[in-house]
Coordinates of C-alpha atoms in Angstrom, one line a residue:
M1 CA 36.0 81.7 253.2
K2 CA 39.5 83.1 253.6
V3 CA 39.9 81.8 257.2
L4 CA 38.8 78.3 256.1
A5 CA 41.2 78.4 253.2
D6 CA 44.1 79.7 255.3
E7 CA 43.6 77.1 258.0
G8 CA 43.7 74.4 255.4
D9 CA 41.4 72.0 257.4
S10 CA 40.2 69.8 254.6
P11 CA 36.9 68.6 256.1
D12 CA 35.6 72.1 256.1
K13 CA 33.7 73.3 253.1
L14 CA 31.6 76.4 252.5
I15 CA 28.8 76.2 249.9
I16 CA 27.0 79.4 248.8
I17 CA 23.8 79.2 246.8
G18 CA 22.7 82.3 245.0
I19 CA 21.2 84.1 242.0
N20 CA 23.1 84.1 238.8
R21 CA 26.2 86.4 239.0
A22 CA 25.0 88.0 242.2
G23 CA 28.0 86.5 244.0
D24 CA 30.5 88.3 241.7
S25 CA 30.8 91.1 244.3
L26 CA 32.3 88.6 246.8
V27 CA 35.3 88.2 244.5
R28 CA 35.4 91.9 243.8
F29 CA 35.6 92.5 247.5
S30 CA 38.5 90.1 248.0
P31 CA 40.1 89.1 244.6
D32 CA 42.4 86.5 246.1
L33 CA 39.3 84.3 246.8
N34 CA 38.9 83.8 243.1
N35 CA 41.6 81.1 243.1
R36 CA 40.2 79.4 246.2
I37 CA 36.6 78.7 244.9
D38 CA 34.9 76.5 242.4
T39 CA 31.7 77.7 240.7
I40 CA 29.0 75.1 239.8
H41 CA 26.5 76.4 237.4
F42 CA 22.9 75.1 237.5
E43 CA 22.1 75.2 233.8
A44 CA 18.6 75.5 232.3
N45 CA 17.1 72.1 231.4
S46 CA 17.3 71.0 227.7
N47 CA 14.2 70.9 225.5
K48 CA 14.6 67.1 225.6
K49 CA 14.2 67.1 229.4
I50 CA 11.2 69.4 229.2
A51 CA 9.6 67.1 226.7
E52 CA 10.2 64.1 229.0
L53 CA 8.5 65.9 231.9
I54 CA 5.5 66.7 229.7
A55 CA 5.4 63.1 228.5
K56 CA 5.1 61.8 232.1
G57 CA 2.1 64.1 232.6
E58 CA 0.5 63.0 229.4
S59 CA 0.9 59.3 230.4
H60 CA -0.5 59.9 233.9
L61 CA -3.6 61.8 232.5
N62 CA -4.0 59.7 229.4
I63 CA -3.9 62.7 227.1
S64 CA -1.7 64.2 224.4
F65 CA -0.9 67.9 224.3
G66 CA -1.7 69.3 220.9
N67 CA 0.5 72.3 221.5
K68 CA 3.4 70.4 223.0
D69 CA 6.1 71.9 220.8
D70 CA 5.1 75.4 221.7
I71 CA 5.1 74.6 225.4
V72 CA 8.6 73.1 225.2
K73 CA 10.0 76.1 223.3
N74 CA 8.4 78.7 225.6
S75 CA 9.4 77.0 228.9
Y76 CA 12.9 78.5 228.6
G77 CA 14.4 75.4 230.2
S78 CA 12.3 75.7 233.3
F79 CA 10.3 72.7 234.6
H80 CA 8.1 75.1 236.6
I81 CA 7.1 77.1 233.6
A82 CA 6.4 73.9 231.6
Q83 CA 4.2 72.7 234.5
M84 CA 2.3 76.1 234.6
L85 CA 1.6 76.0 230.9
C86 CA 0.5 72.3 230.9
Q87 CA -1.8 73.0 233.9
K88 CA -3.4 76.0 232.1
V89 CA -4.0 73.8 229.0
C90 CA -5.8 71.2 231.1
I91 CA -7.9 73.8 232.8
L92 CA -9.0 75.4 229.5
D93 CA -9.8 71.9 228.1
N94 CA -11.6 70.9 231.3
I95 CA -9.2 68.0 232.0
L96 CA -9.3 67.7 235.7
N97 CA -8.4 64.0 236.2
T98 CA -7.1 61.0 234.3
Q99 CA -9.2 60.4 231.1
E100 CA -10.8 57.0 230.4
N101 CA -10.2 57.4 226.7
K102 CA -7.1 59.1 225.4
I103 CA -7.8 62.6 224.1
T104 CA -5.7 65.4 222.5
T105 CA -5.9 68.9 223.9
T106 CA -7.3 71.5 221.5
S107 CA -6.5 74.9 223.1
S108 CA -4.2 76.9 221.0
Y109 CA -0.9 78.1 222.6
A110 CA -2.0 81.7 222.1
S111 CA -5.1 81.2 224.2
V112 CA -3.0 79.4 226.9
L113 CA -0.5 82.2 226.9
N114 CA -3.1 85.0 227.1
S115 CA -4.9 83.2 230.0
L116 CA -1.7 82.5 232.0
F117 CA -0.3 85.9 231.3
S118 CA -3.5 87.4 232.6
D119 CA -3.2 85.3 235.8
Q120 CA 0.4 86.4 236.3
S121 CA -0.4 90.0 235.7
R122 CA -2.5 90.2 238.9
I123 CA 0.7 89.4 240.8
F124 CA 3.5 90.9 238.8
F125 CA 2.1 93.9 236.9
S126 CA 2.4 96.1 240.0
V127 CA 6.0 94.9 240.6
A128 CA 7.0 95.6 237.0
K129 CA 5.3 99.0 237.0
I130 CA 7.0 100.2 240.2
F131 CA 10.4 99.3 238.8
A132 CA 9.7 100.6 235.2
T133 CA 8.4 103.9 236.6
G134 CA 11.4 104.7 238.8
S135 CA 11.3 107.2 241.6
K136 CA 8.9 109.4 239.6
L137 CA 7.2 109.1 236.3
R138 CA 8.8 111.3 233.7
K139 CA 6.4 111.2 230.7
E140 CA 8.8 113.1 228.5
G141 CA 11.8 111.1 229.6
R142 CA 13.5 108.1 228.0
A143 CA 12.1 105.6 230.5
P144 CA 15.5 104.2 231.6
Y145 CA 14.1 101.8 234.2
L146 CA 11.7 100.4 231.6
H147 CA 14.6 99.7 229.2
I148 CA 16.5 98.0 232.0
L149 CA 13.6 95.7 232.7
K150 CA 13.1 95.0 229.0
W151 CA 16.8 94.1 228.5
L152 CA 16.6 91.9 231.6
A153 CA 13.6 90.1 230.1
E154 CA 15.7 89.5 226.9
S155 CA 18.7 88.1 228.8
N156 CA 19.2 84.3 228.5
D157 CA 20.5 83.7 232.0
W158 CA 18.0 85.8 234.0
S159 CA 20.6 88.4 234.8
L160 CA 22.0 91.5 233.2
Q161 CA 25.3 93.3 233.6
L162 CA 24.4 96.9 233.0
D163 CA 27.7 98.3 231.8
T164 CA 27.7 95.6 229.0
A165 CA 24.0 96.3 228.3
I166 CA 24.6 100.0 227.9
V167 CA 27.4 99.5 225.4
Q168 CA 25.0 97.2 223.4
H169 CA 22.3 99.9 223.4
P170 CA 24.1 103.2 222.7
E171 CA 20.8 105.1 222.1
Q172 CA 20.0 104.7 225.8
K173 CA 23.5 105.2 227.1
A174 CA 22.9 108.7 228.5
S175 CA 19.6 108.0 230.3
V176 CA 20.4 104.5 231.6
G177 CA 24.0 105.5 232.4
Q178 CA 22.7 108.4 234.5
V179 CA 20.5 106.3 236.8
V180 CA 23.2 103.7 237.2
E181 CA 26.2 106.1 237.7
K182 CA 24.3 108.5 240.1
G183 CA 22.9 105.7 242.2
Y184 CA 19.3 106.3 241.3
L185 CA 18.8 102.6 240.6
D186 CA 20.2 101.6 243.9
D187 CA 17.9 104.2 245.6
L188 CA 14.9 102.7 243.8
M189 CA 15.7 99.2 245.0
S190 CA 16.2 100.5 248.6
N191 CA 13.1 102.7 248.7
H192 CA 10.9 100.0 247.3
A193 CA 12.5 97.0 248.9
E194 CA 9.2 95.6 250.2
E195 CA 7.7 95.4 246.7
L196 CA 10.8 94.6 244.7
S197 CA 13.3 92.6 246.7
E198 CA 11.4 89.3 246.5
Y199 CA 11.6 89.4 242.7
I200 CA 14.5 91.6 241.6
H201 CA 18.1 91.6 242.9
Y202 CA 20.5 94.4 242.2
D203 CA 24.2 94.3 243.0
S204 CA 25.5 97.9 242.9
I205 CA 29.1 96.8 243.1
T206 CA 29.1 94.6 239.9
R207 CA 26.1 96.5 238.5
T208 CA 24.3 93.3 237.9
I209 CA 20.5 93.0 238.1
S210 CA 18.9 89.5 238.4
V211 CA 15.7 87.6 238.9
E212 CA 15.2 84.1 240.1
D213 CA 11.5 83.5 240.1
P214 CA 10.6 81.6 236.9
K215 CA 7.0 82.9 237.0
F216 CA 8.3 86.5 237.0
V217 CA 10.7 85.6 234.2
F218 CA 7.8 84.2 232.2
F219 CA 5.8 87.4 232.8
L220 CA 8.6 89.7 231.7
R221 CA 9.3 87.7 228.6
N222 CA 5.7 87.9 227.5
I223 CA 5.1 91.6 228.1
Y224 CA 4.0 93.6 225.0
W225 CA 6.4 96.5 225.8
S226 CA 4.7 99.2 223.7
K227 CA 1.4 98.5 225.4
F228 CA 3.1 98.2 228.8
A229 CA 4.7 101.6 228.3
R230 CA 1.3 103.2 227.5
Q231 CA -0.2 101.5 230.5
I232 CA 2.4 103.2 232.7
K233 CA 1.7 106.5 230.9
Y234 CA 5.0 106.9 229.1
I235 CA 4.4 108.9 225.9
K236 CA 7.0 107.1 223.8
Y237 CA 9.7 104.8 225.1
E238 CA 11.5 103.9 221.9
D239 CA 13.7 106.7 220.4
T240 CA 15.4 106.7 217.0
T241 CA 18.0 109.4 218.0
K242 CA 20.9 108.9 220.3
Y243 CA 20.2 112.1 222.3
D244 CA 17.1 114.2 222.9
I245 CA 19.2 117.4 223.3
A246 CA 22.7 118.4 222.2
L247 CA 24.0 121.6 224.0
S248 CA 26.3 124.0 222.1
F249 CA 27.9 126.8 224.1
A250 CA 31.0 128.9 224.6
G251 CA 33.2 127.9 227.6
N252 CA 32.4 131.2 229.3
D253 CA 28.7 130.1 229.5
R254 CA 29.3 126.7 231.1
N255 CA 27.6 127.6 234.3
L256 CA 24.2 127.9 232.5
A257 CA 24.9 124.8 230.3
E258 CA 25.7 122.8 233.4
L259 CA 22.4 123.7 235.1
I260 CA 20.4 123.0 232.0
F261 CA 22.1 119.6 231.7
Q262 CA 21.3 118.8 235.4
Y263 CA 17.7 119.8 235.2
L264 CA 17.0 118.0 231.9
S265 CA 18.9 114.8 233.1
E266 CA 16.8 114.8 236.3
N267 CA 13.8 114.5 233.9
E268 CA 15.4 111.4 232.3
I269 CA 16.0 113.4 229.1
S270 CA 19.1 112.3 227.2
V271 CA 21.5 115.3 226.8
F272 CA 24.8 115.5 225.0
Y273 CA 27.0 117.6 227.3
D274 CA 30.8 117.6 226.6
V275 CA 31.9 117.0 230.2
N276 CA 29.9 113.8 230.2
E277 CA 31.6 112.6 227.0
Q278 CA 35.2 113.3 227.8
A279 CA 36.2 109.6 228.2
N280 CA 34.5 108.7 224.9
I281 CA 36.2 111.6 223.0
L282 CA 39.7 110.6 224.2
A283 CA 41.9 109.4 221.3
N284 CA 39.1 110.1 218.8
N285 CA 39.2 112.7 216.0
V286 CA 37.1 115.3 217.8
E287 CA 35.5 116.8 214.7
E288 CA 34.5 113.3 213.4
Y289 CA 33.1 112.5 216.8
L290 CA 31.0 115.7 217.2
L291 CA 29.8 116.1 213.6
P292 CA 27.1 113.4 213.5
I293 CA 25.8 114.4 216.9
Y294 CA 25.0 118.0 215.7
Q295 CA 23.9 116.9 212.3
S296 CA 21.5 114.1 213.1
E297 CA 22.1 112.1 216.4
A298 CA 20.3 114.7 218.6
K299 CA 16.6 115.3 218.2
F300 CA 17.1 119.0 219.1
I301 CA 20.1 121.3 219.2
V302 CA 20.2 123.9 222.0
P303 CA 22.8 126.6 221.3
L304 CA 23.4 129.2 224.1
L305 CA 23.8 132.3 222.0
S306 CA 25.7 134.8 224.1
D307 CA 28.2 137.4 222.6
N308 CA 30.9 134.8 223.3
Y309 CA 29.3 132.2 221.0
P310 CA 30.6 133.5 217.6
K311 CA 34.1 134.0 219.0
R312 CA 34.9 130.4 219.8
L313 CA 36.4 127.8 217.5
W314 CA 34.3 124.9 218.5
T315 CA 31.0 126.8 218.6
K316 CA 31.8 127.9 215.0
F317 CA 32.3 124.2 214.1
E318 CA 29.2 123.1 215.8
S319 CA 27.0 125.8 214.4
E320 CA 28.2 125.0 210.9
A321 CA 27.2 121.4 211.5
F322 CA 23.6 122.1 212.6
K323 CA 22.8 125.4 210.7
S324 CA 20.7 123.5 208.1
R325 CA 18.5 122.1 210.9
F326 CA 16.9 125.4 211.5
G327 CA 14.6 124.6 208.6
E328 CA 13.9 121.2 210.1
N329 CA 12.4 122.8 213.3
S330 CA 15.0 121.1 215.4
V331 CA 17.0 124.0 216.8
I332 CA 15.9 125.7 220.1
A333 CA 18.0 128.9 220.4
I334 CA 18.7 130.4 223.8
W335 CA 19.3 134.1 223.3
F336 CA 21.1 136.1 226.1
S337 CA 19.2 139.2 226.9
N338 CA 22.4 141.4 226.9
T339 CA 23.4 140.3 223.4
P340 CA 22.4 142.5 220.4
S341 CA 19.6 140.8 218.4
S342 CA 21.4 141.5 215.2
L343 CA 24.2 139.1 216.1
F344 CA 22.0 136.1 215.5
D345 CA 19.4 137.4 213.0
E346 CA 18.9 134.0 211.2
S347 CA 18.0 132.3 214.4
R348 CA 15.3 134.9 215.2
K349 CA 13.1 133.5 212.4
Y350 CA 12.4 130.5 214.6
G351 CA 11.0 130.1 218.1
G352 CA 13.6 130.3 220.9
I353 CA 13.9 131.3 224.5
T354 CA 15.4 134.5 226.0
F355 CA 17.8 134.0 229.0
E356 CA 17.4 137.0 231.2
V357 CA 20.9 137.6 232.4
D358 CA 19.8 139.9 235.3
R359 CA 17.8 137.3 237.0
K360 CA 19.0 134.4 239.1
I361 CA 20.7 131.9 236.9
E362 CA 19.3 128.9 238.8
E363 CA 15.7 130.1 238.3
E364 CA 16.3 130.9 234.6
A365 CA 18.0 127.6 233.9
Y366 CA 15.0 125.8 235.6
R367 CA 12.5 127.8 233.5
I368 CA 14.4 127.2 230.3
S369 CA 14.7 123.4 231.1
N370 CA 11.0 123.1 231.7
L371 CA 10.2 124.7 228.4
I372 CA 12.6 122.4 226.6
A373 CA 11.2 119.3 228.4
E374 CA 7.7 120.4 227.4
K375 CA 8.8 120.7 223.8
I376 CA 10.2 117.2 223.9
R377 CA 6.9 115.9 225.4
I378 CA 4.9 117.6 222.6
S379 CA 7.2 116.2 219.9
K380 CA 6.8 112.7 221.3
L381 CA 3.0 113.1 221.3
E382 CA 3.1 114.2 217.7
Q383 CA 5.2 111.1 216.8
E384 CA 2.7 108.9 218.5
V385 CA -0.2 110.2 216.5

């Protein structure tokens, strides 16, 4: 493109046809191209055009679709989807050729949708399941890939810019942000290219995920997401709290906190960990930012109760914010084995975990994280009942 533009040979023209917004990385790669190109958008067809298409079919078959308005509305501007819906109506009403006498179809849109969705599921369910599961099913996790797929289904232009979507869904910021930032989504697309690449495109440079097959779009937009999550074996994919866990610790114990954060995050559990929030905290009143997290925005508080904990200013502030939550069964205390039990008498009334300081910290952090993950799994099962 740059060579053609620099040569200035007017007969030459380069035309690139691609999925919505997938070409943005070209401009990111070479910003000066932005002023040398024109973008032509192929917009969705209007409802009027969809209705005209259906009218031609009605005329040819000598029929009238009784559910025409529903077909138009649910075609999402796609001639192809409209044709699929009309074909399904005709099959259900046993209209296989032009009618001698004009008739009106009687199949309800609900029956048409159920039948067509069932047909599409044979092709697309496995694709959606592979993507929504991610590299490994984490039953206790926040299902970040499933949320990405759901947000994509809700997008008007069949594409989703993930940074924007994360801002719009703050309750999933930690879990979805993790799979995007650490390249896990990119790895998923690479490792399952054979199954996914025909239907889903991901540009890791612009962090834009797109689909172009209207049949797959139709399938995604008609998924019953709660049922789909259960079919995949997720315990509960919708969460009312911003974080599953909020860590509270003295700076001297950051090595343990870091390991617990890493292990829990690998299980797709949303963790408030101060290092991850530094950019968000900048320019904010720190107390005002932290207070709601420890009071209500985290499902469980995990304080690391070493002999350093009561000596630090911020741990005093955090513990004051969450102390009433002991009675709500939402504080999981981690007691250091070399700390006198009398130092945290109040916390001993509730179940917690002892960190054995004489053992390998990696093994202890892994053990503690597994117990916390199991507690989250149990709490989600209880919410489902």
